Coordinates of C-alpha atoms in Angstrom, one line a residue:
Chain A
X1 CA 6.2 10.5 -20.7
X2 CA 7.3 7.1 -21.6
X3 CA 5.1 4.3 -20.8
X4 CA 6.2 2.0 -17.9
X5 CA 3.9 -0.9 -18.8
X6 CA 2.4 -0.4 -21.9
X7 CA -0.7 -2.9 -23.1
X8 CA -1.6 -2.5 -27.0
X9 CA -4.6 -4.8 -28.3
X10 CA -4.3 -7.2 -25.8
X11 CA -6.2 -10.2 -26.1
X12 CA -6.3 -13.9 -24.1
X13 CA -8.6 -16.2 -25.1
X14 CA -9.6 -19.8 -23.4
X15 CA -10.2 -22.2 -25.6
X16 CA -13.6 -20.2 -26.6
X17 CA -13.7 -17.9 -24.0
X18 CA -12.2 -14.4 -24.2
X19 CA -11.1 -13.6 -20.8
X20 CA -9.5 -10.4 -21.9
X21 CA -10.5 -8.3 -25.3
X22 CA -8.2 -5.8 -27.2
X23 CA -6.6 -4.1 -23.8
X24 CA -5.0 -0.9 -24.8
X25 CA -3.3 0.5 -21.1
X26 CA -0.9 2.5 -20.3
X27 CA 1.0 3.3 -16.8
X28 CA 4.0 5.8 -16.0
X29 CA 5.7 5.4 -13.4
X30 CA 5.0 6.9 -9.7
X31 CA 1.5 6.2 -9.1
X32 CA -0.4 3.7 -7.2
X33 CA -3.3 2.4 -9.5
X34 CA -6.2 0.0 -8.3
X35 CA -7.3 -3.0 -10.7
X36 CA -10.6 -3.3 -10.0
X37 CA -14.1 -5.4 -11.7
X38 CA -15.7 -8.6 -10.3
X39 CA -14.8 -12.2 -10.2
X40 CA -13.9 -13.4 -13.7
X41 CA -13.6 -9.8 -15.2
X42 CA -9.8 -10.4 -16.3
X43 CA -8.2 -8.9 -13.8
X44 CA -6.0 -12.2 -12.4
X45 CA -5.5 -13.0 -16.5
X46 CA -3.8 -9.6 -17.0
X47 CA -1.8 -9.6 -14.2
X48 CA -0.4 -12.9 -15.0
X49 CA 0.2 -11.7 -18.7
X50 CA 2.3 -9.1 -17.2
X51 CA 4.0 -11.5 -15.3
X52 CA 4.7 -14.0 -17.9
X53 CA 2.4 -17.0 -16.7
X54 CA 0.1 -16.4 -19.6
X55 CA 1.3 -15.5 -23.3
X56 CA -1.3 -13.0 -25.3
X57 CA -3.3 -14.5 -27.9
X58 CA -3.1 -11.4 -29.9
X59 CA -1.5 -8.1 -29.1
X60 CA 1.4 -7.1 -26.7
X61 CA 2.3 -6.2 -23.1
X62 CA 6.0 -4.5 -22.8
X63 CA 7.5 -3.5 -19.3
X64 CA 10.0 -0.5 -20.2
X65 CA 9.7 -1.4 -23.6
X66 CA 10.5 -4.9 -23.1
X67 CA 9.0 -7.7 -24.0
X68 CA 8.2 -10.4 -20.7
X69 CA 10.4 -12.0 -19.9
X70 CA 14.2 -11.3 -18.3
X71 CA 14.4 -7.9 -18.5
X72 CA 10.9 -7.0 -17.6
X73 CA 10.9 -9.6 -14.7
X74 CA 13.8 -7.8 -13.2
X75 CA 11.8 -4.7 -12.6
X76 CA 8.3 -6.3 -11.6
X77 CA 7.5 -7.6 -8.2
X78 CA 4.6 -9.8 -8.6
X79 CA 2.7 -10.9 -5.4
X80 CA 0.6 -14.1 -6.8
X81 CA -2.9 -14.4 -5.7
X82 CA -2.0 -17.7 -4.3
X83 CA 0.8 -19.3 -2.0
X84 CA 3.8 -20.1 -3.5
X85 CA 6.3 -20.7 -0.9
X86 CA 7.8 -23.9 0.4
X87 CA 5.9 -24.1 3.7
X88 CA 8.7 -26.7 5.5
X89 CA 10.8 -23.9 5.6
X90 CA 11.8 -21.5 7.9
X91 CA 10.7 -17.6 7.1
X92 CA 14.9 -16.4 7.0
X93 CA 15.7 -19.5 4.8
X94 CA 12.9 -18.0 2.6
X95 CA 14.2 -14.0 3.0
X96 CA 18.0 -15.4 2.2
X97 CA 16.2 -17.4 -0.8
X98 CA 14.7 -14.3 -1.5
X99 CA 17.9 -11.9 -1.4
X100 CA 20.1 -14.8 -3.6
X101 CA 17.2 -14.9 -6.2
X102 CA 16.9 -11.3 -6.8
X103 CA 19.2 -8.5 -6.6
X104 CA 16.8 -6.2 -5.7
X105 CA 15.9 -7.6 -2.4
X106 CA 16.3 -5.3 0.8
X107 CA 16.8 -7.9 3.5
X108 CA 17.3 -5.4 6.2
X109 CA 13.6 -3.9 5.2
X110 CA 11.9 -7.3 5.1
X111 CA 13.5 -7.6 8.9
X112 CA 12.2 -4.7 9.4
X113 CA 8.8 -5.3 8.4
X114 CA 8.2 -8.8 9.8
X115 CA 9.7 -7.2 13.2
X116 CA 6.8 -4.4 13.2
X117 CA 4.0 -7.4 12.2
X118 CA 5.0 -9.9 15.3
X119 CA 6.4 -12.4 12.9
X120 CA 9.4 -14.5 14.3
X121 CA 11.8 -15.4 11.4
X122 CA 12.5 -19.0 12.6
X123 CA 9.0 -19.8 12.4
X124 CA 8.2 -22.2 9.3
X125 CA 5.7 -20.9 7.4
X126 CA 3.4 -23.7 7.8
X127 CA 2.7 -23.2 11.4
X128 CA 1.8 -19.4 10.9
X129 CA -1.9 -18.7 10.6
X130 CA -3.3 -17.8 6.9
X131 CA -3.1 -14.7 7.3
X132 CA 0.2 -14.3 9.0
X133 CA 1.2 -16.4 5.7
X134 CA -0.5 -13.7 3.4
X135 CA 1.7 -11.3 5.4
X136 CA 4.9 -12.9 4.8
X137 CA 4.3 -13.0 1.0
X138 CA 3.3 -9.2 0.8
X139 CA 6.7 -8.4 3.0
X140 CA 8.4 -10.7 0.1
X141 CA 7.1 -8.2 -2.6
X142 CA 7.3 -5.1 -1.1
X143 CA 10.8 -5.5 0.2
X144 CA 12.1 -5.7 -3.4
X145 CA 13.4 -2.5 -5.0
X146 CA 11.0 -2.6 -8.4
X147 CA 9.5 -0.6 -10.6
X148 CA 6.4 -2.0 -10.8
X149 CA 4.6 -4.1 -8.3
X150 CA 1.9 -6.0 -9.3
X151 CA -0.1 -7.0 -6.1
X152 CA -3.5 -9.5 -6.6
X153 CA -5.4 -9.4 -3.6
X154 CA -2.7 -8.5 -1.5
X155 CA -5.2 -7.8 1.7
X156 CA -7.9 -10.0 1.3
X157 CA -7.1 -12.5 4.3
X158 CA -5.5 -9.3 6.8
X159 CA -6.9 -8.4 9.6
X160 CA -7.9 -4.4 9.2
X161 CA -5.0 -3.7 12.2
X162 CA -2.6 -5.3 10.0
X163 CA -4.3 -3.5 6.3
X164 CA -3.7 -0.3 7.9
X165 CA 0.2 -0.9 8.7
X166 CA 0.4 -2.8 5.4
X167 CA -1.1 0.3 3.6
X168 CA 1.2 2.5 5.5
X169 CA 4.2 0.7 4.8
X170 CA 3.0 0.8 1.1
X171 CA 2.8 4.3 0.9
X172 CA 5.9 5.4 3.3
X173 CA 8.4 2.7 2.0
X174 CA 8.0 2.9 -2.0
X175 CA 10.2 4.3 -3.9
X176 CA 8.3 7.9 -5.9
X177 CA 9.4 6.6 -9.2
X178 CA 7.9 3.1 -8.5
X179 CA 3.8 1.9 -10.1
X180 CA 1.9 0.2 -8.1
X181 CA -1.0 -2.5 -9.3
X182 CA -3.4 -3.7 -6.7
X183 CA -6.2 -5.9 -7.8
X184 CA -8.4 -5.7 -5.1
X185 CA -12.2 -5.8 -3.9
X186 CA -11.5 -3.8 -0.9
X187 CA -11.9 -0.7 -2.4
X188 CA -13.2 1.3 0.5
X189 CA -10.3 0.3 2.4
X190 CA -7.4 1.5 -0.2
X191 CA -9.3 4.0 -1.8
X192 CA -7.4 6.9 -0.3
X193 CA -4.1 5.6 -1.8
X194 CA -4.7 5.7 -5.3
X195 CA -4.0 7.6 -7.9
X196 CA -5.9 6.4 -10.5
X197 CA -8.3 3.1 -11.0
X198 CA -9.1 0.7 -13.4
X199 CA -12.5 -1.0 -13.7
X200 CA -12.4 -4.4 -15.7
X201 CA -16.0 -5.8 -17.2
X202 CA -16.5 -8.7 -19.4
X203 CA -12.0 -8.1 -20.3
X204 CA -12.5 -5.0 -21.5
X205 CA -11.6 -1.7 -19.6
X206 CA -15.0 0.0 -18.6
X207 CA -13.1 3.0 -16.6
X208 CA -9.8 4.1 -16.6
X209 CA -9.7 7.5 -14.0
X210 CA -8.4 9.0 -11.0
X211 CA -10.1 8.5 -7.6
X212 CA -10.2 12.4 -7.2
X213 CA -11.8 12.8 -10.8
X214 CA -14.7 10.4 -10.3
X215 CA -15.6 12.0 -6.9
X216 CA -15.8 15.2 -8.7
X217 CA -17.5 14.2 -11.7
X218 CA -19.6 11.7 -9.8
X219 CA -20.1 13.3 -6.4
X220 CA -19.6 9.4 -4.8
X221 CA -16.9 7.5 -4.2
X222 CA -15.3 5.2 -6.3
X223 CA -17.0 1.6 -3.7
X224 CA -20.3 3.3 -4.6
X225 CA -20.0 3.6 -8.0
X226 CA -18.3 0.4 -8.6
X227 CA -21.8 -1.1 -6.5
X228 CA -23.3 0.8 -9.2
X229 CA -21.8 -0.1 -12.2
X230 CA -21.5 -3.4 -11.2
X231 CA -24.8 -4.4 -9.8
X232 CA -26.3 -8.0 -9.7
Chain B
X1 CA -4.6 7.8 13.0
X2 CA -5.5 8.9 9.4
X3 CA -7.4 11.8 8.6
X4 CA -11.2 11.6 8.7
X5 CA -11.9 11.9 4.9
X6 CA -15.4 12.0 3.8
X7 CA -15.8 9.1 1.1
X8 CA -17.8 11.1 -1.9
X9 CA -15.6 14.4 -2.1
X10 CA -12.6 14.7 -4.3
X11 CA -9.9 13.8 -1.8
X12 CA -7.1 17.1 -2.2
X13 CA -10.2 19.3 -1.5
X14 CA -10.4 18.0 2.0
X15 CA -6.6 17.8 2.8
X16 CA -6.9 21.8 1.3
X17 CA -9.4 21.9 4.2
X18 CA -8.0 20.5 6.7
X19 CA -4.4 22.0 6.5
X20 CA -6.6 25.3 5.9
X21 CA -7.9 24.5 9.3
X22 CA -5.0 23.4 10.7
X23 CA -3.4 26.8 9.9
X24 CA -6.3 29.1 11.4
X25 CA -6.7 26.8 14.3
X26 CA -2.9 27.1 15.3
X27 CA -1.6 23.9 14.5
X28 CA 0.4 25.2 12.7
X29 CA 2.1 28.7 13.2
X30 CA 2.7 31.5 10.6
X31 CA 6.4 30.9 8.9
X32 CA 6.5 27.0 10.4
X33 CA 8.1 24.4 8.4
X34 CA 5.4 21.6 7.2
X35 CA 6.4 17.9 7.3
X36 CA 7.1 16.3 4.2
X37 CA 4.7 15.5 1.2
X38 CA 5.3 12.0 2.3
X39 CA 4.9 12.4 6.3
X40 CA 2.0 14.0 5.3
X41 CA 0.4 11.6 3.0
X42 CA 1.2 8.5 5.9
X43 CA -0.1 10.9 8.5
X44 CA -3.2 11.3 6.4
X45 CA -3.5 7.7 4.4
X46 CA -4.0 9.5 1.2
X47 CA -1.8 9.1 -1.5
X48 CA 1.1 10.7 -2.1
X49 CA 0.4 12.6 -5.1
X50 CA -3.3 13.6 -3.9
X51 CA -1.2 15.1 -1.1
X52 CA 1.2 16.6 -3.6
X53 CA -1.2 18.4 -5.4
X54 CA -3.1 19.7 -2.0
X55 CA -0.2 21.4 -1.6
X56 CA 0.8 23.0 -4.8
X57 CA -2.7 24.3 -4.7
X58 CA -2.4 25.8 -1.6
X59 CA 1.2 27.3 -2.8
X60 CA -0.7 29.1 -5.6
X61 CA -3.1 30.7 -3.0
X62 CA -0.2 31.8 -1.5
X63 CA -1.1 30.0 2.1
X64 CA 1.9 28.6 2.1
X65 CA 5.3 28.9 -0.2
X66 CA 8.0 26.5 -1.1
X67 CA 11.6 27.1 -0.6
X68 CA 13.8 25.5 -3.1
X69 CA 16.0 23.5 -0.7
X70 CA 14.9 23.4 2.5
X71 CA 11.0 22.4 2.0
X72 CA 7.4 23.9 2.7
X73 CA 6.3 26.5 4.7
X74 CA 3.3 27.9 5.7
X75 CA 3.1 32.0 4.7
X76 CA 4.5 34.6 7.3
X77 CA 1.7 37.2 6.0
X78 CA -0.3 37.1 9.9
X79 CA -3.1 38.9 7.6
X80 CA -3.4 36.7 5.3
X81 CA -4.1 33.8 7.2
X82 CA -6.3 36.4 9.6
X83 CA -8.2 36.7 6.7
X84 CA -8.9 32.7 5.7
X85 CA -10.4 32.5 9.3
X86 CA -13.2 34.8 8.6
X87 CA -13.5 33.9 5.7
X88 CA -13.8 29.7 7.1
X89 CA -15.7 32.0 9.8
X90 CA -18.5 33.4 7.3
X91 CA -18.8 30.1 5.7
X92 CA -20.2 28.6 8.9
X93 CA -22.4 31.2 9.7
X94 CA -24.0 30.4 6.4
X95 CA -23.8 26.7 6.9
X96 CA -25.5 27.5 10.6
X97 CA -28.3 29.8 8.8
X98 CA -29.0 27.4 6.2
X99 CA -29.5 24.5 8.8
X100 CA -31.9 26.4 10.9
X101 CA -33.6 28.0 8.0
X102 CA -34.8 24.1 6.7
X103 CA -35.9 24.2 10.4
X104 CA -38.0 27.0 10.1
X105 CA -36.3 29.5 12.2
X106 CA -36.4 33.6 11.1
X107 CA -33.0 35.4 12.2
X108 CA -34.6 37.2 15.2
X109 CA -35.4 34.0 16.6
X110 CA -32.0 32.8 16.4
X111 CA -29.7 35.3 18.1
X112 CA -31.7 35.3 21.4
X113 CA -31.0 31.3 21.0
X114 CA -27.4 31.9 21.1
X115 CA -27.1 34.0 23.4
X116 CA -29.1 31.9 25.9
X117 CA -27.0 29.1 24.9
X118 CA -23.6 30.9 25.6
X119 CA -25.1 31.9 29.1
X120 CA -25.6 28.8 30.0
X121 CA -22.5 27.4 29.5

């Protein structure tokens, strides 16, 4: 099976610090994989290489056998781990930005979705709560026709009423062919919905398995043994 | 609601279980049509393909069948899925034993207990 984002020696460094080391990764297409390891273990640094913030200091990261840039940007829906969004304006100006800006924007779903989450549309995003705010970006993403999503901490600031709809939606609304990449520390919480996970340590890839393969082999699941491998 | 999943067993070994369960308990009726992989996997919060392979298990154990166009089913052999309820059945009983043999019970102590028990119900 071809590759749908395909990593081969990837390396950023910092000035002296090597955030990620020699990253060889590979992800077909239909799955929903977690990217997990603690704070300043890459993970941010390889999501932004795959979204074309960052450039590799050695090595390469094709989407689809592209390089980064047009044609892989096309096909990736990349949910920042910050705001980006003009917050004088009104949610619908942002959703019609949205739908001129990329081709692959359902509006009608992103409706949809703000509809089901109590989130008026003539609101402007600065007087919605933080959360609400997180919201609206993650209804941005996921109402895009990609892929490959690439999610960073897309429920951190969510309220667990909110996750679960969130997860639901992820799971009920993607499309079978599409990969999803969430970054995340709530593992317990998404567990359930991946395929296969990722653990990043020190930028380099400590674990790369399914959920159901480390429960076997490990007889835990995958928040205890990252407590494990991870330990202070 | 999503299923209750326990969090340190492989996750299509407990949707196995539970549409097992579902089956015997008469959820789900000899020859019914099963919802979708993907109504399935929302229903339950797992992921799709966990769900996916759940199934295709249980399609090899012949519990239920696929038919090409119009979806799953669950199996119209009544003696087959007799035949998964005792067997579920046994495997309780041997849960049951074990429990009450770590609590030092012999076996002719424990029939008269449930006997009582179902009298006084």
């Amino acid at each position: 099976m071809t590759s749908l984002l395909e990593c081969r020696n990837l390396t950023k460094r910092y000035e002296n610090k090597t955030a990620l080391s020699d990253i060889n990764l590979d992800l077909t297409a239909g799955h929903i994989v977690g990217l997990l390891g603690p704070n300043g273990s890459g993970k941010t640094t390889l999501i932004k290489l795959i979204n074309g913030l960052l450039y590799p200091t050695e090595g390469s990261v094709r989407v689809k056998g592209h390089e980064i840039g047009v044609e892989s940007k096309r096909v990736v829906s990349y949910l920042p781990d910050h705001m980006f969004l003009n917050d004088n304006r009104k949610i619908k100006y942002i959703l019609s930005y949205f739908s001129d800006f990329f081709e692959d924007f359902d509006s009608a779903k992103a409706y949809e979705m703000l509809g089901r989450l109590g989130i008026d549309s003539e609101a402007k995003l600065r007087t919605l709560s933080k959360g609400t705010k997180e919201k609206v970006h993650l209804i941005l993403a996921m109402s895009r026709r990609a892929e490959l999503y690439v999610l960073d901490e897309p429920i951190a600031g969510v309220d667990p009423a909110a996750r679960d709809y969130i997860l639901n939606t992820i799971l009920t609304g993607y499309n079978e062919q599409a990969t999803i990449l969430i970054s995340t520390h709530l593992i317990t919480d998404i567990e359930n919905i991946l395929d296969e996970v990722i653990f990043l340590q020190h930028g380099q890839i400590r674990l790369h398995a399914t959920v159901d393969e480390i429960r076997q082999r490990e007889g835990k699941s995958v928040d205890t043994l990252f407590r494990e491998v991870f330990r202070c | 609601m999503a299923w209750d999943l326990s969090s340190d067993r492989p996750i299509f070994i407990q949707i196995i279980e539970r549409i097992q369960m579902d089956i015997v308990s008469g959820k789900y009726n000899a020859g019914e049509k099963l919802p979708s992989v993907r109504e399935l996997a929302a229903e339950a919060a797992v992921n799709p393909n966990t769900m996916q392979k759940a199934l295709s298990e249980l399609e090899r154990t012949g519990l239920v069948y696929t038919q090409r166009t119009s979806g799953r089913y669950i199996t119209e052999d009544e003696a087959m899925i007799a035949g998964l309820r005792e067997k579920l059945a046994r495997e309780k009983v041997t849960e049951f034993l074990e429990s009450m043999k770590r609590l030092n019970y012999q076996p002719d102590e424990i029939v008269p207990m449930i006997t009582e028990r179902e009298e006084t119900q």
